mmCIF file with all atom_site columns, C-alpha atoms in Angstrom:
data_model
loop_
_atom_site.group_PDB
_atom_site.id
_atom_site.type_symbol
_atom_site.label_atom_id
_atom_site.label_alt_id
_atom_site.label_comp_id
_atom_site.label_asym_id
_atom_site.label_entity_id
_atom_site.label_seq_id
_atom_site.pdbx_PDB_ins_code
_atom_site.Cartn_x
_atom_site.Cartn_y
_atom_site.Cartn_z
_atom_site.occupancy
_atom_site.B_iso_or_equiv
_atom_site.pdbx_formal_charge
_atom_site.auth_seq_id
_atom_site.auth_comp_id
_atom_site.auth_asym_id
_atom_site.auth_atom_id
_atom_site.pdbx_PDB_model_num
ATOM 1   C CA . UNK A 1 1   ? 148.685 -102.080 13.782  1.00 77.00 ? 18  UNK A CA 1
ATOM 2   C CA . UNK A 1 2   ? 147.308 -102.703 10.290  1.00 84.00 ? 19  UNK A CA 1
ATOM 3   C CA . UNK A 1 3   ? 143.858 -103.094 9.058   1.00 89.00 ? 20  UNK A CA 1
ATOM 4   C CA . UNK A 1 4   ? 141.884 -103.127 5.789   1.00 94.00 ? 21  UNK A CA 1
ATOM 5   C CA . UNK A 1 5   ? 138.312 -101.994 5.157   1.00 95.00 ? 22  UNK A CA 1
ATOM 6   C CA . UNK A 1 6   ? 136.415 -102.937 2.024   1.00 96.00 ? 23  UNK A CA 1
ATOM 7   C CA . UNK A 1 7   ? 133.483 -100.737 1.312   1.00 93.00 ? 24  UNK A CA 1
ATOM 8   C CA . UNK A 1 8   ? 130.510 -102.737 0.156   1.00 91.00 ? 25  UNK A CA 1
ATOM 9   C CA . UNK A 1 9   ? 130.168 -106.499 0.898   1.00 93.00 ? 26  UNK A CA 1
ATOM 10  C CA . UNK A 1 10  ? 128.233 -106.912 -2.422  1.00 96.00 ? 27  UNK A CA 1
ATOM 11  C CA . UNK A 1 11  ? 128.774 -105.249 -5.764  1.00 97.00 ? 28  UNK A CA 1
ATOM 12  C CA . UNK A 1 12  ? 126.703 -106.007 -8.812  1.00 97.00 ? 29  UNK A CA 1
ATOM 13  C CA . UNK A 1 13  ? 127.569 -104.781 -12.307 1.00 97.00 ? 30  UNK A CA 1
ATOM 14  C CA . UNK A 1 14  ? 126.388 -105.559 -15.822 1.00 97.00 ? 31  UNK A CA 1
ATOM 15  C CA . UNK A 1 15  ? 128.567 -107.441 -18.168 1.00 97.00 ? 32  UNK A CA 1
ATOM 16  C CA . UNK A 1 16  ? 130.857 -104.951 -19.974 1.00 97.00 ? 33  UNK A CA 1
ATOM 17  C CA . UNK A 1 17  ? 130.482 -102.283 -17.233 1.00 97.00 ? 34  UNK A CA 1
ATOM 18  C CA . UNK A 1 18  ? 133.293 -100.853 -15.179 1.00 97.00 ? 35  UNK A CA 1
ATOM 19  C CA . UNK A 1 19  ? 134.169 -102.806 -11.996 1.00 98.00 ? 36  UNK A CA 1
ATOM 20  C CA . UNK A 1 20  ? 135.250 -100.747 -9.036  1.00 98.00 ? 37  UNK A CA 1
ATOM 21  C CA . UNK A 1 21  ? 136.021 -102.531 -5.667  1.00 98.00 ? 38  UNK A CA 1
ATOM 22  C CA . UNK A 1 22  ? 137.039 -100.275 -2.873  1.00 97.00 ? 39  UNK A CA 1
ATOM 23  C CA . UNK A 1 23  ? 139.753 -100.883 -0.310  1.00 97.00 ? 40  UNK A CA 1
ATOM 24  C CA . UNK A 1 24  ? 141.147 -98.579  2.344   1.00 96.00 ? 41  UNK A CA 1
ATOM 25  C CA . UNK A 1 25  ? 144.021 -99.427  4.660   1.00 93.00 ? 42  UNK A CA 1
ATOM 26  C CA . UNK A 1 26  ? 145.362 -98.303  7.874   1.00 90.00 ? 43  UNK A CA 1
ATOM 27  C CA . UNK A 1 27  ? 149.130 -98.974  8.592   1.00 83.00 ? 44  UNK A CA 1
ATOM 28  C CA . UNK A 1 28  ? 151.737 -97.470  10.903  1.00 78.00 ? 45  UNK A CA 1
ATOM 29  C CA . UNK A 1 29  ? 154.558 -98.656  8.485   1.00 76.00 ? 46  UNK A CA 1
ATOM 30  C CA . UNK A 1 30  ? 154.737 -98.543  4.675   1.00 77.00 ? 47  UNK A CA 1
ATOM 31  C CA . UNK A 1 31  ? 152.302 -101.198 3.504   1.00 83.00 ? 48  UNK A CA 1
ATOM 32  C CA . UNK A 1 32  ? 152.402 -103.880 1.033   1.00 88.00 ? 49  UNK A CA 1
ATOM 33  C CA . UNK A 1 33  ? 148.891 -104.304 -0.460  1.00 91.00 ? 50  UNK A CA 1
ATOM 34  C CA . UNK A 1 34  ? 147.344 -107.246 -2.248  1.00 94.00 ? 51  UNK A CA 1
ATOM 35  C CA . UNK A 1 35  ? 144.229 -108.222 -3.979  1.00 96.00 ? 52  UNK A CA 1
ATOM 36  C CA . UNK A 1 36  ? 143.155 -111.876 -3.960  1.00 96.00 ? 53  UNK A CA 1
ATOM 37  C CA . UNK A 1 37  ? 140.149 -113.456 -5.714  1.00 96.00 ? 54  UNK A CA 1
ATOM 38  C CA . UNK A 1 38  ? 138.333 -116.494 -4.405  1.00 93.00 ? 55  UNK A CA 1
ATOM 39  C CA . UNK A 1 39  ? 136.042 -118.536 -6.684  1.00 91.00 ? 56  UNK A CA 1
ATOM 40  C CA . UNK A 1 40  ? 133.395 -120.722 -5.040  1.00 85.00 ? 57  UNK A CA 1
ATOM 41  C CA . UNK A 1 41  ? 134.924 -123.634 -3.149  1.00 79.00 ? 58  UNK A CA 1
ATOM 42  C CA . UNK A 1 42  ? 138.406 -122.621 -4.202  1.00 84.00 ? 59  UNK A CA 1
ATOM 43  C CA . UNK A 1 43  ? 141.527 -121.190 -2.676  1.00 87.00 ? 60  UNK A CA 1
ATOM 44  C CA . UNK A 1 44  ? 142.720 -117.648 -2.927  1.00 92.00 ? 61  UNK A CA 1
ATOM 45  C CA . UNK A 1 45  ? 144.426 -116.501 -6.126  1.00 93.00 ? 62  UNK A CA 1
ATOM 46  C CA . UNK A 1 46  ? 146.690 -113.483 -6.244  1.00 93.00 ? 63  UNK A CA 1
ATOM 47  C CA . UNK A 1 47  ? 145.382 -110.761 -8.619  1.00 96.00 ? 64  UNK A CA 1
ATOM 48  C CA . UNK A 1 48  ? 148.011 -108.071 -8.048  1.00 94.00 ? 65  UNK A CA 1
ATOM 49  C CA . UNK A 1 49  ? 150.218 -106.568 -5.418  1.00 91.00 ? 66  UNK A CA 1
ATOM 50  C CA . UNK A 1 50  ? 151.680 -103.194 -4.548  1.00 89.00 ? 67  UNK A CA 1
ATOM 51  C CA . UNK A 1 51  ? 155.233 -103.163 -3.169  1.00 81.00 ? 68  UNK A CA 1
ATOM 52  C CA . UNK A 1 52  ? 156.067 -99.483  -3.546  1.00 76.00 ? 69  UNK A CA 1
ATOM 53  C CA . UNK A 1 53  ? 157.640 -99.845  -7.091  1.00 74.00 ? 70  UNK A CA 1
ATOM 54  C CA . UNK A 1 54  ? 154.816 -98.150  -8.904  1.00 82.00 ? 71  UNK A CA 1
ATOM 55  C CA . UNK A 1 55  ? 151.536 -96.705  -7.733  1.00 88.00 ? 72  UNK A CA 1
ATOM 56  C CA . UNK A 1 56  ? 149.485 -98.139  -10.614 1.00 93.00 ? 73  UNK A CA 1
ATOM 57  C CA . UNK A 1 57  ? 149.700 -101.887 -10.474 1.00 93.00 ? 74  UNK A CA 1
ATOM 58  C CA . UNK A 1 58  ? 148.477 -104.163 -13.275 1.00 94.00 ? 75  UNK A CA 1
ATOM 59  C CA . UNK A 1 59  ? 147.402 -107.691 -12.500 1.00 94.00 ? 76  UNK A CA 1
ATOM 60  C CA . UNK A 1 60  ? 145.900 -110.666 -14.095 1.00 93.00 ? 77  UNK A CA 1
ATOM 61  C CA . UNK A 1 61  ? 142.593 -110.926 -16.067 1.00 93.00 ? 78  UNK A CA 1
ATOM 62  C CA . UNK A 1 62  ? 142.607 -107.197 -16.800 1.00 96.00 ? 79  UNK A CA 1
ATOM 63  C CA . UNK A 1 63  ? 142.504 -105.919 -13.340 1.00 97.00 ? 80  UNK A CA 1
ATOM 64  C CA . UNK A 1 64  ? 144.506 -103.029 -12.033 1.00 97.00 ? 81  UNK A CA 1
ATOM 65  C CA . UNK A 1 65  ? 144.729 -101.053 -8.766  1.00 97.00 ? 82  UNK A CA 1
ATOM 66  C CA . UNK A 1 66  ? 146.083 -97.641  -7.814  1.00 94.00 ? 83  UNK A CA 1
ATOM 67  C CA . UNK A 1 67  ? 147.842 -96.905  -4.526  1.00 93.00 ? 84  UNK A CA 1
ATOM 68  C CA . UNK A 1 68  ? 146.894 -93.488  -3.288  1.00 93.00 ? 85  UNK A CA 1
ATOM 69  C CA . UNK A 1 69  ? 148.776 -92.724  -0.048  1.00 90.00 ? 86  UNK A CA 1
ATOM 70  C CA . UNK A 1 70  ? 146.889 -89.470  0.565   1.00 91.00 ? 87  UNK A CA 1
ATOM 71  C CA . UNK A 1 71  ? 143.694 -91.323  0.482   1.00 93.00 ? 88  UNK A CA 1
ATOM 72  C CA . UNK A 1 72  ? 145.057 -94.560  2.065   1.00 93.00 ? 89  UNK A CA 1
ATOM 73  C CA . UNK A 1 73  ? 143.291 -96.446  -0.654  1.00 95.00 ? 90  UNK A CA 1
ATOM 74  C CA . UNK A 1 74  ? 143.975 -99.315  -3.040  1.00 96.00 ? 91  UNK A CA 1
ATOM 75  C CA . UNK A 1 75  ? 140.883 -99.654  -5.092  1.00 97.00 ? 92  UNK A CA 1
ATOM 76  C CA . UNK A 1 76  ? 140.596 -102.441 -7.701  1.00 98.00 ? 93  UNK A CA 1
ATOM 77  C CA . UNK A 1 77  ? 139.206 -101.651 -11.104 1.00 98.00 ? 94  UNK A CA 1
ATOM 78  C CA . UNK A 1 78  ? 138.616 -103.415 -14.400 1.00 97.00 ? 95  UNK A CA 1
ATOM 79  C CA . UNK A 1 79  ? 137.299 -101.476 -17.434 1.00 97.00 ? 96  UNK A CA 1
ATOM 80  C CA . UNK A 1 80  ? 134.916 -104.129 -18.640 1.00 97.00 ? 97  UNK A CA 1
ATOM 81  C CA . UNK A 1 81  ? 133.326 -106.824 -16.516 1.00 97.00 ? 98  UNK A CA 1
ATOM 82  C CA . UNK A 1 82  ? 133.074 -110.403 -17.705 1.00 96.00 ? 99  UNK A CA 1
ATOM 83  C CA . UNK A 1 83  ? 130.741 -113.104 -16.427 1.00 96.00 ? 100 UNK A CA 1
ATOM 84  C CA . UNK A 1 84  ? 133.788 -115.072 -15.255 1.00 95.00 ? 101 UNK A CA 1
ATOM 85  C CA . UNK A 1 85  ? 134.783 -112.294 -12.900 1.00 96.00 ? 102 UNK A CA 1
ATOM 86  C CA . UNK A 1 86  ? 131.928 -113.179 -10.516 1.00 96.00 ? 103 UNK A CA 1
ATOM 87  C CA . UNK A 1 87  ? 133.730 -114.116 -7.313  1.00 96.00 ? 104 UNK A CA 1
ATOM 88  C CA . UNK A 1 88  ? 134.733 -112.886 -3.834  1.00 95.00 ? 105 UNK A CA 1
ATOM 89  C CA . UNK A 1 89  ? 137.499 -110.373 -3.759  1.00 97.00 ? 106 UNK A CA 1
ATOM 90  C CA . UNK A 1 90  ? 139.674 -109.775 -0.756  1.00 96.00 ? 107 UNK A CA 1
ATOM 91  C CA . UNK A 1 91  ? 142.076 -106.890 -0.115  1.00 96.00 ? 108 UNK A CA 1
ATOM 92  C CA . UNK A 1 92  ? 144.949 -107.508 2.158   1.00 94.00 ? 109 UNK A CA 1
ATOM 93  C CA . UNK A 1 93  ? 147.833 -105.757 3.792   1.00 91.00 ? 110 UNK A CA 1
ATOM 94  C CA . UNK A 1 94  ? 151.136 -106.664 5.295   1.00 85.00 ? 111 UNK A CA 1
ATOM 95  C CA . UNK A 1 95  ? 153.995 -104.686 6.722   1.00 71.00 ? 112 UNK A CA 1
ATOM 96  C CA . UNK A 1 96  ? 157.262 -103.922 5.096   1.00 62.00 ? 113 UNK A CA 1
ATOM 97  C CA . UNK A 1 97  ? 158.795 -106.841 6.780   1.00 65.00 ? 114 UNK A CA 1
ATOM 98  C CA . UNK A 1 98  ? 156.403 -109.173 4.999   1.00 67.00 ? 115 UNK A CA 1
ATOM 99  C CA . UNK A 1 99  ? 154.665 -111.723 7.076   1.00 83.00 ? 116 UNK A CA 1
ATOM 100 C CA . UNK A 1 100 ? 151.005 -112.413 7.851   1.00 89.00 ? 117 UNK A CA 1
ATOM 101 C CA . UNK A 1 101 ? 148.247 -110.985 5.713   1.00 91.00 ? 118 UNK A CA 1
ATOM 102 C CA . UNK A 1 102 ? 145.540 -108.967 7.252   1.00 92.00 ? 119 UNK A CA 1
ATOM 103 C CA . UNK A 1 103 ? 142.423 -109.295 5.022   1.00 94.00 ? 120 UNK A CA 1
ATOM 104 C CA . UNK A 1 104 ? 139.445 -107.095 4.525   1.00 94.00 ? 121 UNK A CA 1
ATOM 105 C CA . UNK A 1 105 ? 135.914 -108.462 4.941   1.00 93.00 ? 122 UNK A CA 1
ATOM 106 C CA . UNK A 1 106 ? 135.702 -109.272 1.248   1.00 94.00 ? 123 UNK A CA 1
ATOM 107 C CA . UNK A 1 107 ? 133.467 -108.040 -1.571  1.00 96.00 ? 124 UNK A CA 1
ATOM 108 C CA . UNK A 1 108 ? 131.308 -110.357 -3.560  1.00 96.00 ? 125 UNK A CA 1
ATOM 109 C CA . UNK A 1 109 ? 131.135 -109.311 -7.232  1.00 97.00 ? 126 UNK A CA 1
ATOM 110 C CA . UNK A 1 110 ? 128.114 -110.379 -9.239  1.00 97.00 ? 127 UNK A CA 1
ATOM 111 C CA . UNK A 1 111 ? 127.966 -109.824 -13.020 1.00 97.00 ? 128 UNK A CA 1
ATOM 112 C CA . UNK A 1 112 ? 124.632 -109.535 -14.684 1.00 96.00 ? 129 UNK A CA 1
ATOM 113 C CA . UNK A 1 113 ? 124.289 -110.584 -18.317 1.00 94.00 ? 130 UNK A CA 1
ATOM 114 C CA . UNK Q 2 1   ? 153.800 -124.904 -12.208 1.00 70.00 ? 25  UNK Q CA 1
ATOM 115 C CA . UNK Q 2 2   ? 153.600 -126.685 -8.908  1.00 81.00 ? 26  UNK Q CA 1
ATOM 116 C CA . UNK Q 2 3   ? 151.179 -125.272 -6.317  1.00 91.00 ? 27  UNK Q CA 1
ATOM 117 C CA . UNK Q 2 4   ? 150.501 -125.628 -2.616  1.00 95.00 ? 28  UNK Q CA 1
ATOM 118 C CA . UNK Q 2 5   ? 148.981 -129.024 -1.768  1.00 95.00 ? 29  UNK Q CA 1
ATOM 119 C CA . UNK Q 2 6   ? 146.672 -129.498 1.055   1.00 96.00 ? 30  UNK Q CA 1
ATOM 120 C CA . UNK Q 2 7   ? 145.270 -132.707 2.400   1.00 97.00 ? 31  UNK Q CA 1
ATOM 121 C CA . UNK Q 2 8   ? 142.652 -133.774 3.002   1.00 97.00 ? 32  UNK Q CA 1
ATOM 122 C CA . UNK Q 2 9   ? 140.371 -131.527 0.985   1.00 95.00 ? 33  UNK Q CA 1
ATOM 123 C CA . UNK Q 2 10  ? 137.357 -132.402 3.135   1.00 96.00 ? 34  UNK Q CA 1
ATOM 124 C CA . UNK Q 2 11  ? 137.203 -133.720 6.639   1.00 97.00 ? 35  UNK Q CA 1
ATOM 125 C CA . UNK Q 2 12  ? 134.308 -134.484 8.885   1.00 98.00 ? 36  UNK Q CA 1
ATOM 126 C CA . UNK Q 2 13  ? 134.751 -134.987 12.605  1.00 97.00 ? 37  UNK Q CA 1
ATOM 127 C CA . UNK Q 2 14  ? 132.797 -135.239 15.747  1.00 97.00 ? 38  UNK Q CA 1
ATOM 128 C CA . UNK Q 2 15  ? 132.990 -132.834 18.706  1.00 97.00 ? 39  UNK Q CA 1
ATOM 129 C CA . UNK Q 2 16  ? 136.020 -133.565 21.007  1.00 97.00 ? 40  UNK Q CA 1
ATOM 130 C CA . UNK Q 2 17  ? 137.846 -135.583 18.261  1.00 97.00 ? 41  UNK Q CA 1
ATOM 131 C CA . UNK Q 2 18  ? 141.219 -134.606 16.805  1.00 98.00 ? 42  UNK Q CA 1
ATOM 132 C CA . UNK Q 2 19  ? 142.201 -133.631 13.266  1.00 98.00 ? 43  UNK Q CA 1
ATOM 133 C CA . UNK Q 2 20  ? 145.460 -133.219 11.388  1.00 98.00 ? 44  UNK Q CA 1
ATOM 134 C CA . UNK Q 2 21  ? 145.717 -131.042 8.357   1.00 98.00 ? 45  UNK Q CA 1
ATOM 135 C CA . UNK Q 2 22  ? 148.656 -131.275 6.107   1.00 98.00 ? 46  UNK Q CA 1
ATOM 136 C CA . UNK Q 2 23  ? 150.318 -128.661 3.820   1.00 97.00 ? 47  UNK Q CA 1
ATOM 137 C CA . UNK Q 2 24  ? 153.020 -129.190 1.172   1.00 97.00 ? 48  UNK Q CA 1
ATOM 138 C CA . UNK Q 2 25  ? 154.437 -125.886 0.052   1.00 95.00 ? 49  UNK Q CA 1
ATOM 139 C CA . UNK Q 2 26  ? 155.621 -124.931 -3.406  1.00 94.00 ? 50  UNK Q CA 1
ATOM 140 C CA . UNK Q 2 27  ? 159.122 -126.494 -3.874  1.00 93.00 ? 51  UNK Q CA 1
ATOM 141 C CA . UNK Q 2 28  ? 161.923 -124.344 -2.509  1.00 88.00 ? 52  UNK Q CA 1
ATOM 142 C CA . UNK Q 2 29  ? 159.479 -122.176 -0.487  1.00 90.00 ? 53  UNK Q CA 1
ATOM 143 C CA . UNK Q 2 30  ? 160.674 -121.880 3.033   1.00 89.00 ? 54  UNK Q CA 1
ATOM 144 C CA . UNK Q 2 31  ? 157.774 -120.215 4.707   1.00 91.00 ? 55  UNK Q CA 1
ATOM 145 C CA . UNK Q 2 32  ? 154.375 -121.588 5.524   1.00 94.00 ? 56  UNK Q CA 1
ATOM 146 C CA . UNK Q 2 33  ? 151.291 -119.733 6.854   1.00 95.00 ? 57  UNK Q CA 1
ATOM 147 C CA . UNK Q 2 34  ? 148.033 -121.132 8.155   1.00 97.00 ? 58  UNK Q CA 1
ATOM 148 C CA . UNK Q 2 35  ? 144.699 -119.293 7.927   1.00 96.00 ? 59  UNK Q CA 1
ATOM 149 C CA . UNK Q 2 36  ? 141.143 -120.007 9.016   1.00 96.00 ? 60  UNK Q CA 1
ATOM 150 C CA . UNK Q 2 37  ? 138.150 -118.745 7.169   1.00 93.00 ? 61  UNK Q CA 1
ATOM 151 C CA . UNK Q 2 38  ? 134.776 -119.193 8.808   1.00 93.00 ? 62  UNK Q CA 1
ATOM 152 C CA . UNK Q 2 39  ? 131.530 -119.243 6.736   1.00 89.00 ? 63  UNK Q CA 1
ATOM 153 C CA . UNK Q 2 40  ? 131.150 -115.859 5.079   1.00 86.00 ? 64  UNK Q CA 1
ATOM 154 C CA . UNK Q 2 41  ? 134.203 -114.384 6.762   1.00 90.00 ? 65  UNK Q CA 1
ATOM 155 C CA . UNK Q 2 42  ? 137.705 -113.199 5.753   1.00 90.00 ? 66  UNK Q CA 1
ATOM 156 C CA . UNK Q 2 43  ? 140.647 -115.483 6.321   1.00 92.00 ? 67  UNK Q CA 1
ATOM 157 C CA . UNK Q 2 44  ? 142.207 -115.042 9.805   1.00 94.00 ? 68  UNK Q CA 1
ATOM 158 C CA . UNK Q 2 45  ? 145.908 -115.674 10.350  1.00 94.00 ? 69  UNK Q CA 1
ATOM 159 C CA . UNK Q 2 46  ? 146.685 -118.577 12.735  1.00 96.00 ? 70  UNK Q CA 1
ATOM 160 C CA . UNK Q 2 47  ? 150.425 -119.276 12.649  1.00 96.00 ? 71  UNK Q CA 1
ATOM 161 C CA . UNK Q 2 48  ? 153.416 -119.159 10.388  1.00 94.00 ? 72  UNK Q CA 1
ATOM 162 C CA . UNK Q 2 49  ? 156.823 -120.964 10.207  1.00 93.00 ? 73  UNK Q CA 1
ATOM 163 C CA . UNK Q 2 50  ? 160.070 -119.970 8.552   1.00 90.00 ? 74  UNK Q CA 1
ATOM 164 C CA . UNK Q 2 51  ? 162.824 -122.494 8.124   1.00 88.00 ? 75  UNK Q CA 1
ATOM 165 C CA . UNK Q 2 52  ? 161.018 -124.854 10.511  1.00 90.00 ? 76  UNK Q CA 1
ATOM 166 C CA . UNK Q 2 53  ? 160.773 -122.373 13.323  1.00 92.00 ? 77  UNK Q CA 1
ATOM 167 C CA . UNK Q 2 54  ? 157.548 -120.624 14.332  1.00 92.00 ? 78  UNK Q CA 1
ATOM 168 C CA . UNK Q 2 55  ? 157.759 -117.066 13.042  1.00 90.00 ? 79  UNK Q CA 1
ATOM 169 C CA . UNK Q 2 56  ? 154.529 -115.536 14.093  1.00 90.00 ? 80  UNK Q CA 1
ATOM 170 C CA . UNK Q 2 57  ? 151.375 -116.454 15.990  1.00 93.00 ? 81  UNK Q CA 1
ATOM 171 C CA . UNK Q 2 58  ? 147.905 -115.041 15.510  1.00 92.00 ? 82  UNK Q CA 1
ATOM 172 C CA . UNK Q 2 59  ? 144.501 -116.063 16.910  1.00 88.00 ? 83  UNK Q CA 1
ATOM 173 C CA . UNK Q 2 60  ? 145.179 -119.858 17.216  1.00 94.00 ? 84  UNK Q CA 1
ATOM 174 C CA . UNK Q 2 61  ? 143.501 -121.600 20.024  1.00 94.00 ? 85  UNK Q CA 1
ATOM 175 C CA . UNK Q 2 62  ? 145.632 -123.440 22.580  1.00 95.00 ? 86  UNK Q CA 1
ATOM 176 C CA . UNK Q 2 63  ? 143.886 -126.643 21.406  1.00 97.00 ? 87  UNK Q CA 1
ATOM 177 C CA . UNK Q 2 64  ? 145.653 -126.203 18.049  1.00 97.00 ? 88  UNK Q CA 1
ATOM 178 C CA . UNK Q 2 65  ? 149.390 -126.776 17.403  1.00 96.00 ? 89  UNK Q CA 1
ATOM 179 C CA . UNK Q 2 66  ? 151.458 -126.832 14.289  1.00 97.00 ? 90  UNK Q CA 1
ATOM 180 C CA . UNK Q 2 67  ? 154.912 -127.471 13.063  1.00 96.00 ? 91  UNK Q CA 1
ATOM 181 C CA . UNK Q 2 68  ? 157.018 -127.442 9.930   1.00 96.00 ? 92  UNK Q CA 1
ATOM 182 C CA . UNK Q 2 69  ? 159.164 -130.439 9.107   1.00 95.00 ? 93  UNK Q CA 1
ATOM 183 C CA . UNK Q 2 70  ? 162.615 -130.827 7.577   1.00 94.00 ? 94  UNK Q CA 1
ATOM 184 C CA . UNK Q 2 71  ? 161.095 -131.197 4.090   1.00 93.00 ? 95  UNK Q CA 1
ATOM 185 C CA . UNK Q 2 72  ? 159.252 -127.891 4.791   1.00 93.00 ? 96  UNK Q CA 1
ATOM 186 C CA . UNK Q 2 73  ? 155.821 -129.391 4.866   1.00 95.00 ? 97  UNK Q CA 1
ATOM 187 C CA . UNK Q 2 74  ? 153.660 -128.338 7.758   1.00 97.00 ? 98  UNK Q CA 1
ATOM 188 C CA . UNK Q 2 75  ? 150.865 -129.940 9.805   1.00 98.00 ? 99  UNK Q CA 1
ATOM 189 C CA . UNK Q 2 76  ? 148.212 -128.321 11.846  1.00 98.00 ? 100 UNK Q CA 1
ATOM 190 C CA . UNK Q 2 77  ? 146.940 -130.524 14.634  1.00 98.00 ? 101 UNK Q CA 1
ATOM 191 C CA . UNK Q 2 78  ? 143.621 -129.753 16.159  1.00 97.00 ? 102 UNK Q CA 1
ATOM 192 C CA . UNK Q 2 79  ? 142.353 -131.364 19.395  1.00 97.00 ? 103 UNK Q CA 1
ATOM 193 C CA . UNK Q 2 80  ? 139.054 -131.260 21.338  1.00 97.00 ? 104 UNK Q CA 1
ATOM 194 C CA . UNK Q 2 81  ? 137.317 -130.084 18.277  1.00 98.00 ? 105 UNK Q CA 1
ATOM 195 C CA . UNK Q 2 82  ? 134.359 -127.779 18.780  1.00 97.00 ? 106 UNK Q CA 1
ATOM 196 C CA . UNK Q 2 83  ? 131.397 -126.944 16.458  1.00 96.00 ? 107 UNK Q CA 1
ATOM 197 C CA . UNK Q 2 84  ? 133.008 -123.397 15.966  1.00 95.00 ? 108 UNK Q CA 1
ATOM 198 C CA . UNK Q 2 85  ? 136.069 -124.922 14.443  1.00 97.00 ? 109 UNK Q CA 1
ATOM 199 C CA . UNK Q 2 86  ? 134.138 -125.726 11.279  1.00 97.00 ? 110 UNK Q CA 1
ATOM 200 C CA . UNK Q 2 87  ? 135.816 -123.610 8.685   1.00 96.00 ? 111 UNK Q CA 1
ATOM 201 C CA . UNK Q 2 88  ? 138.018 -123.621 5.623   1.00 95.00 ? 112 UNK Q CA 1
ATOM 202 C CA . UNK Q 2 89  ? 141.673 -123.939 6.600   1.00 97.00 ? 113 UNK Q CA 1
ATOM 203 C CA . UNK Q 2 90  ? 144.181 -122.447 4.102   1.00 96.00 ? 114 UNK Q CA 1
ATOM 204 C CA . UNK Q 2 91  ? 147.854 -122.955 3.898   1.00 96.00 ? 115 UNK Q CA 1
ATOM 205 C CA . UNK Q 2 92  ? 150.026 -120.486 1.967   1.00 95.00 ? 116 UNK Q CA 1
ATOM 206 C CA . UNK Q 2 93  ? 153.701 -120.675 1.185   1.00 93.00 ? 117 UNK Q CA 1
ATOM 207 C CA . UNK Q 2 94  ? 156.237 -118.112 0.256   1.00 90.00 ? 118 UNK Q CA 1
ATOM 208 C CA . UNK Q 2 95  ? 159.889 -117.583 -0.351  1.00 86.00 ? 119 UNK Q CA 1
ATOM 209 C CA . UNK Q 2 96  ? 161.530 -115.026 1.895   1.00 77.00 ? 120 UNK Q CA 1
ATOM 210 C CA . UNK Q 2 97  ? 163.273 -112.590 -0.430  1.00 63.00 ? 121 UNK Q CA 1
ATOM 211 C CA . UNK Q 2 98  ? 166.875 -112.338 0.596   1.00 54.00 ? 122 UNK Q CA 1
ATOM 212 C CA . UNK Q 2 99  ? 166.908 -108.585 -0.526  1.00 52.00 ? 123 UNK Q CA 1
ATOM 213 C CA . UNK Q 2 100 ? 163.821 -107.527 1.359   1.00 51.00 ? 124 UNK Q CA 1
ATOM 214 C CA . UNK Q 2 101 ? 160.346 -108.529 2.462   1.00 50.00 ? 125 UNK Q CA 1
ATOM 215 C CA . UNK Q 2 102 ? 159.087 -108.855 -1.170  1.00 58.00 ? 126 UNK Q CA 1
ATOM 216 C CA . UNK Q 2 103 ? 157.344 -112.095 -0.596  1.00 75.00 ? 127 UNK Q CA 1
ATOM 217 C CA . UNK Q 2 104 ? 154.101 -113.182 -2.158  1.00 84.00 ? 128 UNK Q CA 1
ATOM 218 C CA . UNK Q 2 105 ? 152.015 -115.777 -0.411  1.00 90.00 ? 129 UNK Q CA 1
ATOM 219 C CA . UNK Q 2 106 ? 150.575 -118.580 -2.668  1.00 91.00 ? 130 UNK Q CA 1
ATOM 220 C CA . UNK Q 2 107 ? 147.507 -120.225 -1.290  1.00 93.00 ? 131 UNK Q CA 1
ATOM 221 C CA . UNK Q 2 108 ? 146.487 -123.871 -1.403  1.00 94.00 ? 132 UNK Q CA 1
ATOM 222 C CA . UNK Q 2 109 ? 142.891 -125.017 -2.175  1.00 92.00 ? 133 UNK Q CA 1
ATOM 223 C CA . UNK Q 2 110 ? 142.104 -125.324 1.492   1.00 94.00 ? 134 UNK Q CA 1
ATOM 224 C CA . UNK Q 2 111 ? 140.839 -128.074 3.723   1.00 96.00 ? 135 UNK Q CA 1
ATOM 225 C CA . UNK Q 2 112 ? 137.088 -127.912 4.618   1.00 95.00 ? 136 UNK Q CA 1
ATOM 226 C CA . UNK Q 2 113 ? 136.630 -129.115 8.073   1.00 97.00 ? 137 UNK Q CA 1
ATOM 227 C CA . UNK Q 2 114 ? 133.083 -129.773 9.432   1.00 97.00 ? 138 UNK Q CA 1
ATOM 228 C CA . UNK Q 2 115 ? 132.686 -130.576 13.079  1.00 97.00 ? 139 UNK Q CA 1
ATOM 229 C CA . UNK Q 2 116 ? 129.431 -132.296 14.057  1.00 96.00 ? 140 UNK Q CA 1
#
């Protein structure tokens, strides 16, 4: 069975500050991990994905995430927050055969001016 | 680039009515997934199709059915609608990688269903 836990349903940062959104996974098989972003009233947009090629994954809009097997984590970071980063962020996992995504509960990111 | 198309974008129905949601995947994508996202919740997997055959099934009520057609578009049919069916329904498409499971799901904008 697979699951994802996102720590913190709401995160608030100041513009220009570091963004850190936490995700821990549980998987009985080597996982594929994803971060998606959802802007209000919009669909899910892929930010980045981990597929075992490299543990540090760079995505769009300056985001990156590091896969740490020892910690079963896949935290999302961005060095400097921008107002346009305000959105809901979902971490998701799927097994090494692909297939359905199992999502975390989501983290709402607010960016203060 | 072409994206996943869903129609309608918004739908209002009464209890016990039926609804049909449509999904048009990215051209050449052969796999379609349906997810349901309740208010303030994470998306929950409903059902998926690969090459027009059901490939996986999640927490989809028996009142719902779906299929994938020869042109790869998919329809989610919902009957005897209940208030709790009010949600955002996403369709995602992907291309099964011939060399492994390296597929990425691309999501449509969703259909917002409101049951009154």
